[in-house]
mmCIF file of C-alpha atoms in Angstrom:
data_model
loop_
_atom_site.group_PDB
_atom_site.id
_atom_site.type_symbol
_atom_site.label_atom_id
_atom_site.label_comp_id
_atom_site.label_asym_id
_atom_site.label_seq_id
_atom_site.Cartn_x
_atom_site.Cartn_y
_atom_site.Cartn_z
ATOM 1 C CA THR A 1 -115.195 38.114 -90.462
ATOM 2 C CA GLN A 2 -112.958 35.724 -92.370
ATOM 3 C CA ASP A 3 -113.237 32.218 -93.658
ATOM 4 C CA ILE A 4 -110.962 29.992 -91.613
ATOM 5 C CA GLU A 5 -109.843 28.218 -94.760
ATOM 6 C CA THR A 6 -108.272 31.388 -96.158
ATOM 7 C CA PRO A 7 -107.333 33.661 -93.237
ATOM 8 C CA SER A 8 -105.314 36.840 -93.778
ATOM 9 C CA PRO A 9 -103.599 39.273 -91.394
ATOM 10 C CA VAL A 10 -105.690 41.946 -89.711
ATOM 11 C CA THR A 11 -104.295 45.446 -89.190
ATOM 12 C CA TYR A 12 -105.985 48.003 -86.954
ATOM 13 C CA ASP A 13 -105.865 51.604 -88.087
ATOM 14 C CA SER A 14 -106.363 53.323 -84.758
ATOM 15 C CA PHE A 15 -105.258 52.734 -81.213
ATOM 16 C CA THR A 16 -107.756 50.959 -78.967
ATOM 17 C CA GLN A 17 -106.415 49.376 -75.876
ATOM 18 C CA PHE A 18 -108.028 45.966 -76.310
ATOM 19 C CA LYS A 19 -109.345 44.073 -79.311
ATOM 20 C CA ALA A 20 -111.170 40.743 -79.307
ATOM 21 C CA ILE A 21 -110.557 38.070 -81.913
ATOM 22 C CA THR A 22 -113.179 35.333 -82.056
ATOM 23 C CA LEU A 23 -112.865 31.954 -83.751
ATOM 24 C CA ILE A 24 -116.173 30.179 -84.516
ATOM 25 C CA ALA A 25 -116.209 26.541 -85.634
ATOM 26 C CA GLU A 26 -119.358 24.983 -87.072
ATOM 27 C CA THR A 27 -119.729 21.420 -88.319
ATOM 28 C CA THR A 28 -121.788 20.434 -91.344
ATOM 29 C CA ILE A 29 -124.607 19.297 -89.119
ATOM 30 C CA GLY A 30 -124.743 22.583 -87.190
ATOM 31 C CA CYS A 31 -122.580 21.926 -84.156
ATOM 32 C CA VAL A 32 -120.946 25.207 -83.131
ATOM 33 C CA ASP A 33 -118.083 26.128 -80.862
ATOM 34 C CA SER A 34 -116.173 29.373 -80.429
ATOM 35 C CA SER A 35 -113.031 30.769 -78.836
ATOM 36 C CA VAL A 36 -112.265 34.377 -77.957
ATOM 37 C CA LEU A 37 -108.745 35.837 -77.805
ATOM 38 C CA ALA A 38 -108.327 39.249 -76.218
ATOM 39 C CA VAL A 39 -105.357 41.117 -77.704
ATOM 40 C CA GLU A 40 -103.860 44.340 -76.414
ATOM 41 C CA LEU A 41 -102.643 47.086 -78.729
ATOM 42 C CA TYR A 42 -99.907 49.313 -77.311
ATOM 43 C CA ALA A 43 -99.747 52.978 -78.136
ATOM 44 C CA SER A 44 -96.798 54.171 -80.222
ATOM 45 C CA PRO A 45 -94.926 57.332 -79.259
ATOM 46 C CA SER A 46 -95.411 60.518 -81.207
ATOM 47 C CA VAL A 47 -92.162 62.333 -82.120
ATOM 48 C CA ASP A 48 -91.405 65.686 -83.719
ATOM 49 C CA LEU A 49 -87.752 66.588 -84.373
ATOM 50 C CA ASN A 50 -86.946 70.251 -85.015
ATOM 51 C CA VAL A 51 -83.409 71.524 -85.751
ATOM 52 C CA GLU A 52 -83.129 75.297 -85.399
ATOM 53 C CA THR A 53 -80.549 75.786 -88.192
ATOM 54 C CA ASN A 54 -79.897 72.795 -90.403
ATOM 55 C CA GLU A 55 -76.895 74.240 -92.314
ATOM 56 C CA GLN A 56 -73.876 75.808 -90.626
ATOM 57 C CA CYS A 57 -70.159 76.429 -91.135
ATOM 58 C CA LEU A 58 -67.776 74.057 -89.397
ATOM 59 C CA GLU A 59 -66.153 76.768 -87.267
ATOM 60 C CA ASN A 60 -68.142 77.374 -84.063
ATOM 61 C CA ASN A 61 -71.032 75.229 -85.311
ATOM 62 C CA LEU A 62 -73.717 74.429 -82.736
ATOM 63 C CA PHE A 63 -76.868 72.591 -83.760
ATOM 64 C CA LYS A 64 -79.794 72.912 -81.369
ATOM 65 C CA THR A 65 -83.032 70.972 -81.338
ATOM 66 C CA ASN A 66 -86.458 71.662 -79.938
ATOM 67 C CA ASN A 67 -88.221 68.314 -79.844
ATOM 68 C CA THR A 68 -91.533 66.870 -78.750
ATOM 69 C CA VAL A 69 -92.044 63.275 -77.604
ATOM 70 C CA THR A 70 -95.446 62.162 -76.293
ATOM 71 C CA ILE A 71 -97.402 58.976 -75.700
ATOM 72 C CA PRO A 72 -101.076 58.612 -74.661
ATOM 73 C CA ASN A 73 -100.460 55.681 -72.320
ATOM 74 C CA GLY A 74 -97.457 54.432 -70.432
ATOM 75 C CA THR A 75 -93.986 55.928 -70.409
ATOM 76 C CA VAL A 76 -91.506 56.712 -73.139
ATOM 77 C CA SER A 77 -87.753 57.211 -73.411
ATOM 78 C CA SER A 78 -86.000 58.936 -76.287
ATOM 79 C CA ASN A 79 -82.591 59.605 -77.747
ATOM 80 C CA VAL A 80 -81.160 62.071 -80.270
ATOM 81 C CA ILE A 81 -78.540 60.467 -82.527
ATOM 82 C CA TRP A 82 -76.377 63.006 -84.377
ATOM 83 C CA GLY A 83 -74.979 60.780 -87.099
ATOM 84 C CA ASP A 84 -71.313 61.059 -86.081
ATOM 85 C CA GLY A 85 -71.334 58.563 -83.252
ATOM 86 C CA SER A 86 -72.652 61.017 -80.661
ATOM 87 C CA SER A 87 -76.053 61.022 -78.970
ATOM 88 C CA ASN A 88 -78.074 62.872 -76.319
ATOM 89 C CA LEU A 89 -80.490 61.407 -73.816
ATOM 90 C CA ASP A 90 -81.843 64.885 -73.072
ATOM 91 C CA THR A 91 -83.981 65.123 -76.181
ATOM 92 C CA SER A 92 -86.092 68.148 -75.334
ATOM 93 C CA ASN A 93 -83.289 70.669 -75.919
ATOM 94 C CA ALA A 94 -80.387 68.652 -77.279
ATOM 95 C CA GLU A 95 -77.417 70.405 -78.880
ATOM 96 C CA HIS A 96 -74.237 69.248 -80.587
ATOM 97 C CA SER A 97 -71.115 70.507 -82.382
ATOM 98 C CA TYR A 98 -69.438 68.630 -85.223
ATOM 99 C CA THR A 99 -65.679 68.337 -85.712
ATOM 100 C CA THR A 100 -65.813 67.348 -89.381
ATOM 101 C CA TYR A 101 -67.701 68.893 -92.268
ATOM 102 C CA GLY A 102 -70.213 66.805 -94.214
ATOM 103 C CA ASP A 103 -73.848 65.706 -94.403
ATOM 104 C CA TYR A 104 -75.480 64.119 -91.381
ATOM 105 C CA ASP A 105 -78.880 62.659 -90.528
ATOM 106 C CA VAL A 106 -80.092 63.691 -87.083
ATOM 107 C CA ARG A 107 -82.495 61.105 -85.675
ATOM 108 C CA LEU A 108 -84.932 61.335 -82.796
ATOM 109 C CA ILE A 109 -85.847 57.832 -81.624
ATOM 110 C CA ALA A 110 -88.526 57.209 -79.005
ATOM 111 C CA GLN A 111 -89.367 53.886 -77.366
ATOM 112 C CA SER A 112 -92.323 53.177 -75.085
ATOM 113 C CA ASP A 113 -92.206 50.998 -72.015
ATOM 114 C CA LYS A 114 -93.861 48.337 -74.196
ATOM 115 C CA GLY A 115 -91.080 48.453 -76.765
ATOM 116 C CA CYS A 116 -92.942 50.433 -79.425
ATOM 117 C CA LEU A 117 -90.595 52.592 -81.531
ATOM 118 C CA LYS A 118 -91.084 55.808 -83.468
ATOM 119 C CA GLU A 119 -88.453 57.839 -85.292
ATOM 120 C CA ASP A 120 -88.090 61.226 -86.970
ATOM 121 C CA THR A 121 -85.109 62.226 -89.108
ATOM 122 C CA VAL A 122 -83.828 65.642 -90.236
ATOM 123 C CA PRO A 123 -80.854 65.980 -92.643
ATOM 124 C CA ILE A 124 -78.304 68.685 -91.798
ATOM 125 C CA ARG A 125 -75.205 70.063 -93.485
ATOM 126 C CA VAL A 126 -71.866 71.179 -92.001
ATOM 127 C CA ASN A 127 -69.948 73.248 -94.543
ATOM 128 C CA PRO A 128 -66.128 73.215 -94.678
ATOM 129 C CA MET A 129 -64.118 76.261 -93.715
ATOM 130 C CA PRO A 130 -61.868 77.808 -96.329
ATOM 131 C CA GLU A 131 -58.193 77.732 -95.369
ATOM 132 C CA ALA A 132 -56.630 81.166 -95.747
ATOM 133 C CA GLN A 133 -52.973 80.970 -96.719
ATOM 134 C CA ILE A 134 -50.600 83.761 -97.759
ATOM 135 C CA GLY A 135 -47.503 83.396 -99.909
ATOM 136 C CA VAL A 136 -44.870 86.155 -100.116
ATOM 137 C CA ASN A 137 -41.594 86.132 -102.006
ATOM 138 C CA ASP A 138 -39.521 87.227 -98.975
ATOM 139 C CA SER A 139 -40.871 88.371 -95.625
ATOM 140 C CA VAL A 140 -37.706 90.259 -94.615
ATOM 141 C CA GLN A 141 -36.088 92.600 -97.120
ATOM 142 C CA CYS A 142 -33.642 95.475 -97.179
ATOM 143 C CA LEU A 143 -34.991 98.969 -97.687
ATOM 144 C CA GLU A 144 -33.107 99.455 -100.928
ATOM 145 C CA GLY A 145 -34.907 97.723 -103.772
ATOM 146 C CA ASN A 146 -37.553 96.057 -101.610
ATOM 147 C CA GLU A 147 -40.612 94.570 -103.305
ATOM 148 C CA PHE A 148 -43.089 92.282 -101.570
ATOM 149 C CA ILE A 149 -45.028 90.072 -103.985
ATOM 150 C CA TRP A 150 -48.150 88.580 -102.449
ATOM 151 C CA GLU A 151 -49.850 85.364 -103.552
ATOM 152 C CA ASP A 152 -53.185 83.940 -102.448
ATOM 153 C CA GLN A 153 -52.593 80.260 -101.605
ATOM 154 C CA SER A 154 -55.988 79.688 -99.977
ATOM 155 C CA SER A 155 -58.191 76.658 -100.595
ATOM 156 C CA VAL A 156 -61.506 75.103 -99.624
ATOM 157 C CA ALA A 157 -62.398 71.409 -99.545
ATOM 158 C CA GLU A 158 -65.694 71.879 -101.390
ATOM 159 C CA GLY A 159 -67.168 74.683 -103.460
ATOM 160 C CA THR A 160 -65.548 78.006 -104.327
ATOM 161 C CA PHE A 161 -64.303 81.065 -102.457
ATOM 162 C CA GLU A 162 -63.561 84.743 -102.885
ATOM 163 C CA SER A 163 -60.614 86.602 -101.389
ATOM 164 C CA GLU A 164 -60.049 90.137 -100.202
ATOM 165 C CA TRP A 165 -56.641 91.595 -99.374
ATOM 166 C CA LYS A 166 -56.233 94.546 -97.017
ATOM 167 C CA HIS A 167 -53.064 96.597 -96.612
ATOM 168 C CA ARG A 168 -53.264 99.891 -94.784
ATOM 169 C CA ASN A 169 -56.236 101.639 -96.398
ATOM 170 C CA ASP A 170 -56.060 99.693 -99.659
ATOM 171 C CA THR A 171 -58.195 96.711 -100.653
ATOM 172 C CA TYR A 172 -57.416 94.183 -103.382
ATOM 173 C CA THR A 173 -59.330 91.225 -104.803
ATOM 174 C CA GLU A 174 -56.356 89.771 -106.683
ATOM 175 C CA ASP A 175 -52.686 89.103 -105.959
ATOM 176 C CA PHE A 176 -50.645 92.299 -105.673
ATOM 177 C CA SER A 177 -47.251 93.719 -104.706
ATOM 178 C CA PHE A 178 -45.895 96.779 -102.939
ATOM 179 C CA SER A 179 -42.637 98.504 -102.031
ATOM 180 C CA GLN A 180 -42.013 100.553 -98.908
ATOM 181 C CA ASP A 181 -39.968 103.737 -98.632
ATOM 182 C CA ALA A 182 -39.285 103.430 -94.910
ATOM 183 C CA ALA A 183 -37.976 100.696 -92.646
ATOM 184 C CA GLY A 184 -40.403 98.993 -90.293
ATOM 185 C CA GLU A 185 -42.987 96.232 -90.019
ATOM 186 C CA TYR A 186 -46.000 96.057 -92.327
ATOM 187 C CA THR A 187 -49.052 93.818 -92.075
ATOM 188 C CA VAL A 188 -51.320 92.364 -94.723
ATOM 189 C CA ASN A 189 -54.697 90.776 -94.016
ATOM 190 C CA LEU A 190 -56.311 88.165 -96.264
ATOM 191 C CA GLN A 191 -59.984 87.340 -95.775
ATOM 192 C CA VAL A 192 -61.443 84.328 -97.574
ATOM 193 C CA THR A 193 -65.191 83.670 -97.866
ATOM 194 C CA SER A 194 -66.612 80.443 -99.302
ATOM 195 C CA ASP A 195 -69.715 80.251 -101.487
ATOM 196 C CA LYS A 196 -71.522 78.995 -98.357
ATOM 197 C CA GLY A 197 -70.627 82.118 -96.387
ATOM 198 C CA CYS A 198 -67.912 80.513 -94.253
ATOM 199 C CA LEU A 199 -65.112 82.957 -93.489
ATOM 200 C CA SER A 200 -61.445 82.556 -92.594
ATOM 201 C CA SER A 201 -58.710 85.165 -92.340
ATOM 202 C CA ILE A 202 -54.975 85.360 -91.826
ATOM 203 C CA VAL A 203 -52.539 88.178 -91.071
ATOM 204 C CA LYS A 204 -48.969 88.214 -92.337
ATOM 205 C CA THR A 205 -46.291 90.639 -91.114
ATOM 206 C CA VAL A 206 -43.246 91.532 -93.193
ATOM 207 C CA GLU A 207 -40.255 93.642 -92.243
ATOM 208 C CA VAL A 208 -38.210 96.234 -94.107
ATOM 209 C CA LEU A 209 -34.705 96.626 -92.690
ATOM 210 C CA GLU A 210 -32.702 99.833 -92.668
ATOM 211 C CA MET A 211 -29.660 99.879 -94.900
ATOM 212 C CA PRO A 212 -26.325 99.612 -93.038
ATOM 213 C CA GLU A 213 -23.967 102.564 -93.223
ATOM 214 C CA ALA A 214 -20.301 101.945 -94.063
ATOM 215 C CA ILE A 215 -17.489 104.513 -93.657
ATOM 216 C CA ILE A 216 -13.833 103.933 -94.500
ATOM 217 C CA VAL A 217 -11.289 105.693 -92.275
ATOM 218 C CA SER A 218 -7.711 105.756 -93.579
ATOM 219 C CA ASP A 219 -4.530 107.238 -92.121
ATOM 220 C CA THR A 220 -3.768 108.689 -95.534
ATOM 221 C CA LYS A 221 -5.277 108.847 -98.987
ATOM 222 C CA GLY A 222 -2.061 109.218 -100.970
ATOM 223 C CA GLN A 223 1.412 107.693 -100.665
ATOM 224 C CA CYS A 224 4.467 107.121 -102.766
ATOM 225 C CA LEU A 225 4.620 103.784 -104.503
ATOM 226 C CA ASN A 226 7.865 102.828 -102.801
ATOM 227 C CA GLY A 227 7.063 101.370 -99.366
ATOM 228 C CA ASN A 228 3.382 102.313 -99.465
ATOM 229 C CA THR A 229 1.063 100.894 -96.787
ATOM 230 C CA PHE A 230 -2.455 102.089 -96.301
ATOM 231 C CA ASN A 231 -3.921 101.422 -92.841
ATOM 232 C CA VAL A 232 -7.701 101.523 -93.120
ATOM 233 C CA ASN A 233 -10.518 100.954 -90.661
ATOM 234 C CA GLY A 234 -14.127 100.191 -91.391
ATOM 235 C CA GLN A 235 -16.792 101.975 -89.337
ATOM 236 C CA ILE A 236 -20.144 100.257 -89.883
ATOM 237 C CA ASP A 237 -23.557 101.050 -88.435
ATOM 238 C CA GLY A 238 -25.642 97.893 -88.837
ATOM 239 C CA LYS A 239 -28.822 99.670 -87.698
ATOM 240 C CA GLY A 240 -29.362 97.114 -84.975
ATOM 241 C CA GLN A 241 -28.763 94.130 -87.251
ATOM 242 C CA PRO A 242 -25.789 91.730 -87.220
ATOM 243 C CA TYR A 243 -23.465 92.306 -90.141
ATOM 244 C CA LYS A 244 -20.327 91.194 -91.931
ATOM 245 C CA GLN A 245 -17.841 93.403 -93.719
ATOM 246 C CA PHE A 246 -15.924 92.742 -96.908
ATOM 247 C CA TRP A 247 -12.976 94.724 -98.338
ATOM 248 C CA TYR A 248 -12.679 94.974 -102.087
ATOM 249 C CA VAL A 249 -9.977 96.457 -104.299
ATOM 250 C CA LYS A 250 -11.051 96.947 -107.898
ATOM 251 C CA GLU A 251 -14.049 94.636 -107.302
ATOM 252 C CA ALA A 252 -11.848 91.849 -105.985
ATOM 253 C CA LEU A 253 -12.430 90.585 -102.467
ATOM 254 C CA VAL A 254 -9.216 90.915 -100.494
ATOM 255 C CA ASP A 255 -10.146 90.708 -96.791
ATOM 256 C CA GLN A 256 -12.959 90.522 -94.232
ATOM 257 C CA ALA A 257 -11.187 91.849 -91.133
ATOM 258 C CA GLU A 258 -12.244 95.014 -89.327
ATOM 259 C CA ASN A 259 -8.896 96.767 -89.753
ATOM 260 C CA VAL A 260 -6.728 95.990 -92.752
ATOM 261 C CA LYS A 261 -3.528 97.099 -94.471
ATOM 262 C CA PHE A 262 -3.215 97.508 -98.215
ATOM 263 C CA THR A 263 0.035 97.624 -100.199
ATOM 264 C CA PHE A 264 -0.026 98.369 -103.917
ATOM 265 C CA GLU A 265 2.584 97.284 -106.434
ATOM 266 C CA GLN A 266 1.676 99.784 -109.110
ATOM 267 C CA ASP A 267 0.925 103.428 -108.963
ATOM 268 C CA GLY A 268 -2.557 104.576 -109.839
ATOM 269 C CA LEU A 269 -5.961 105.372 -108.488
ATOM 270 C CA TYR A 270 -7.656 102.657 -106.483
#
């Protein structure tokens, strides 16, 4: 009961379908009148949002929910809002994959046929993937003097990461190098794991080329100075690789043809 001169709002703590509000007016000489207003209270939905795993790596992430939406009277509709502009009308077993890492608020919103709303929110986290990147000084080298120097160029948008190199049966946790004693292709694997357990890997293949074989064929190895002409031919095995040939006399480049002639103006050993 309230004094009409100083009324205040009334809030009901529990759902009852109908409530009656009565206004009684009484004059100073005892004349009384009253008015009754019947008000209806609508039931609000009850919602329970459950996300199976609320923190995942970006790669192959799939967030699944197992939700409950009920109402004691009337009907109710609901919607799961994922926080990235996507939503699901099937709220009982909604699922979603994110394309960008970050923090999101997943919301389950229920609305009754009378317009009553209820919401439940669960924060989730999508962790960034580390980006595995390999640097090598030269991926194709000749057999003679080859040395492959490997550099970890990986990164991650947030947090830290650890790296593990694998080459043949060897494992390294830091940058390394190797040389090969035979021609062929060799692979190196780099696996990068973030502090959140997200894993990326990359494989790099390098090649060691066989050394070409060069043989000089000459019609003669000794001639008199007067009128000398040496006819020489280069026989080169490029080991399946394209090649060029260069003729040198006393470390000076003199020709690049396949068959050449040399004439010397002074006697001596060349």
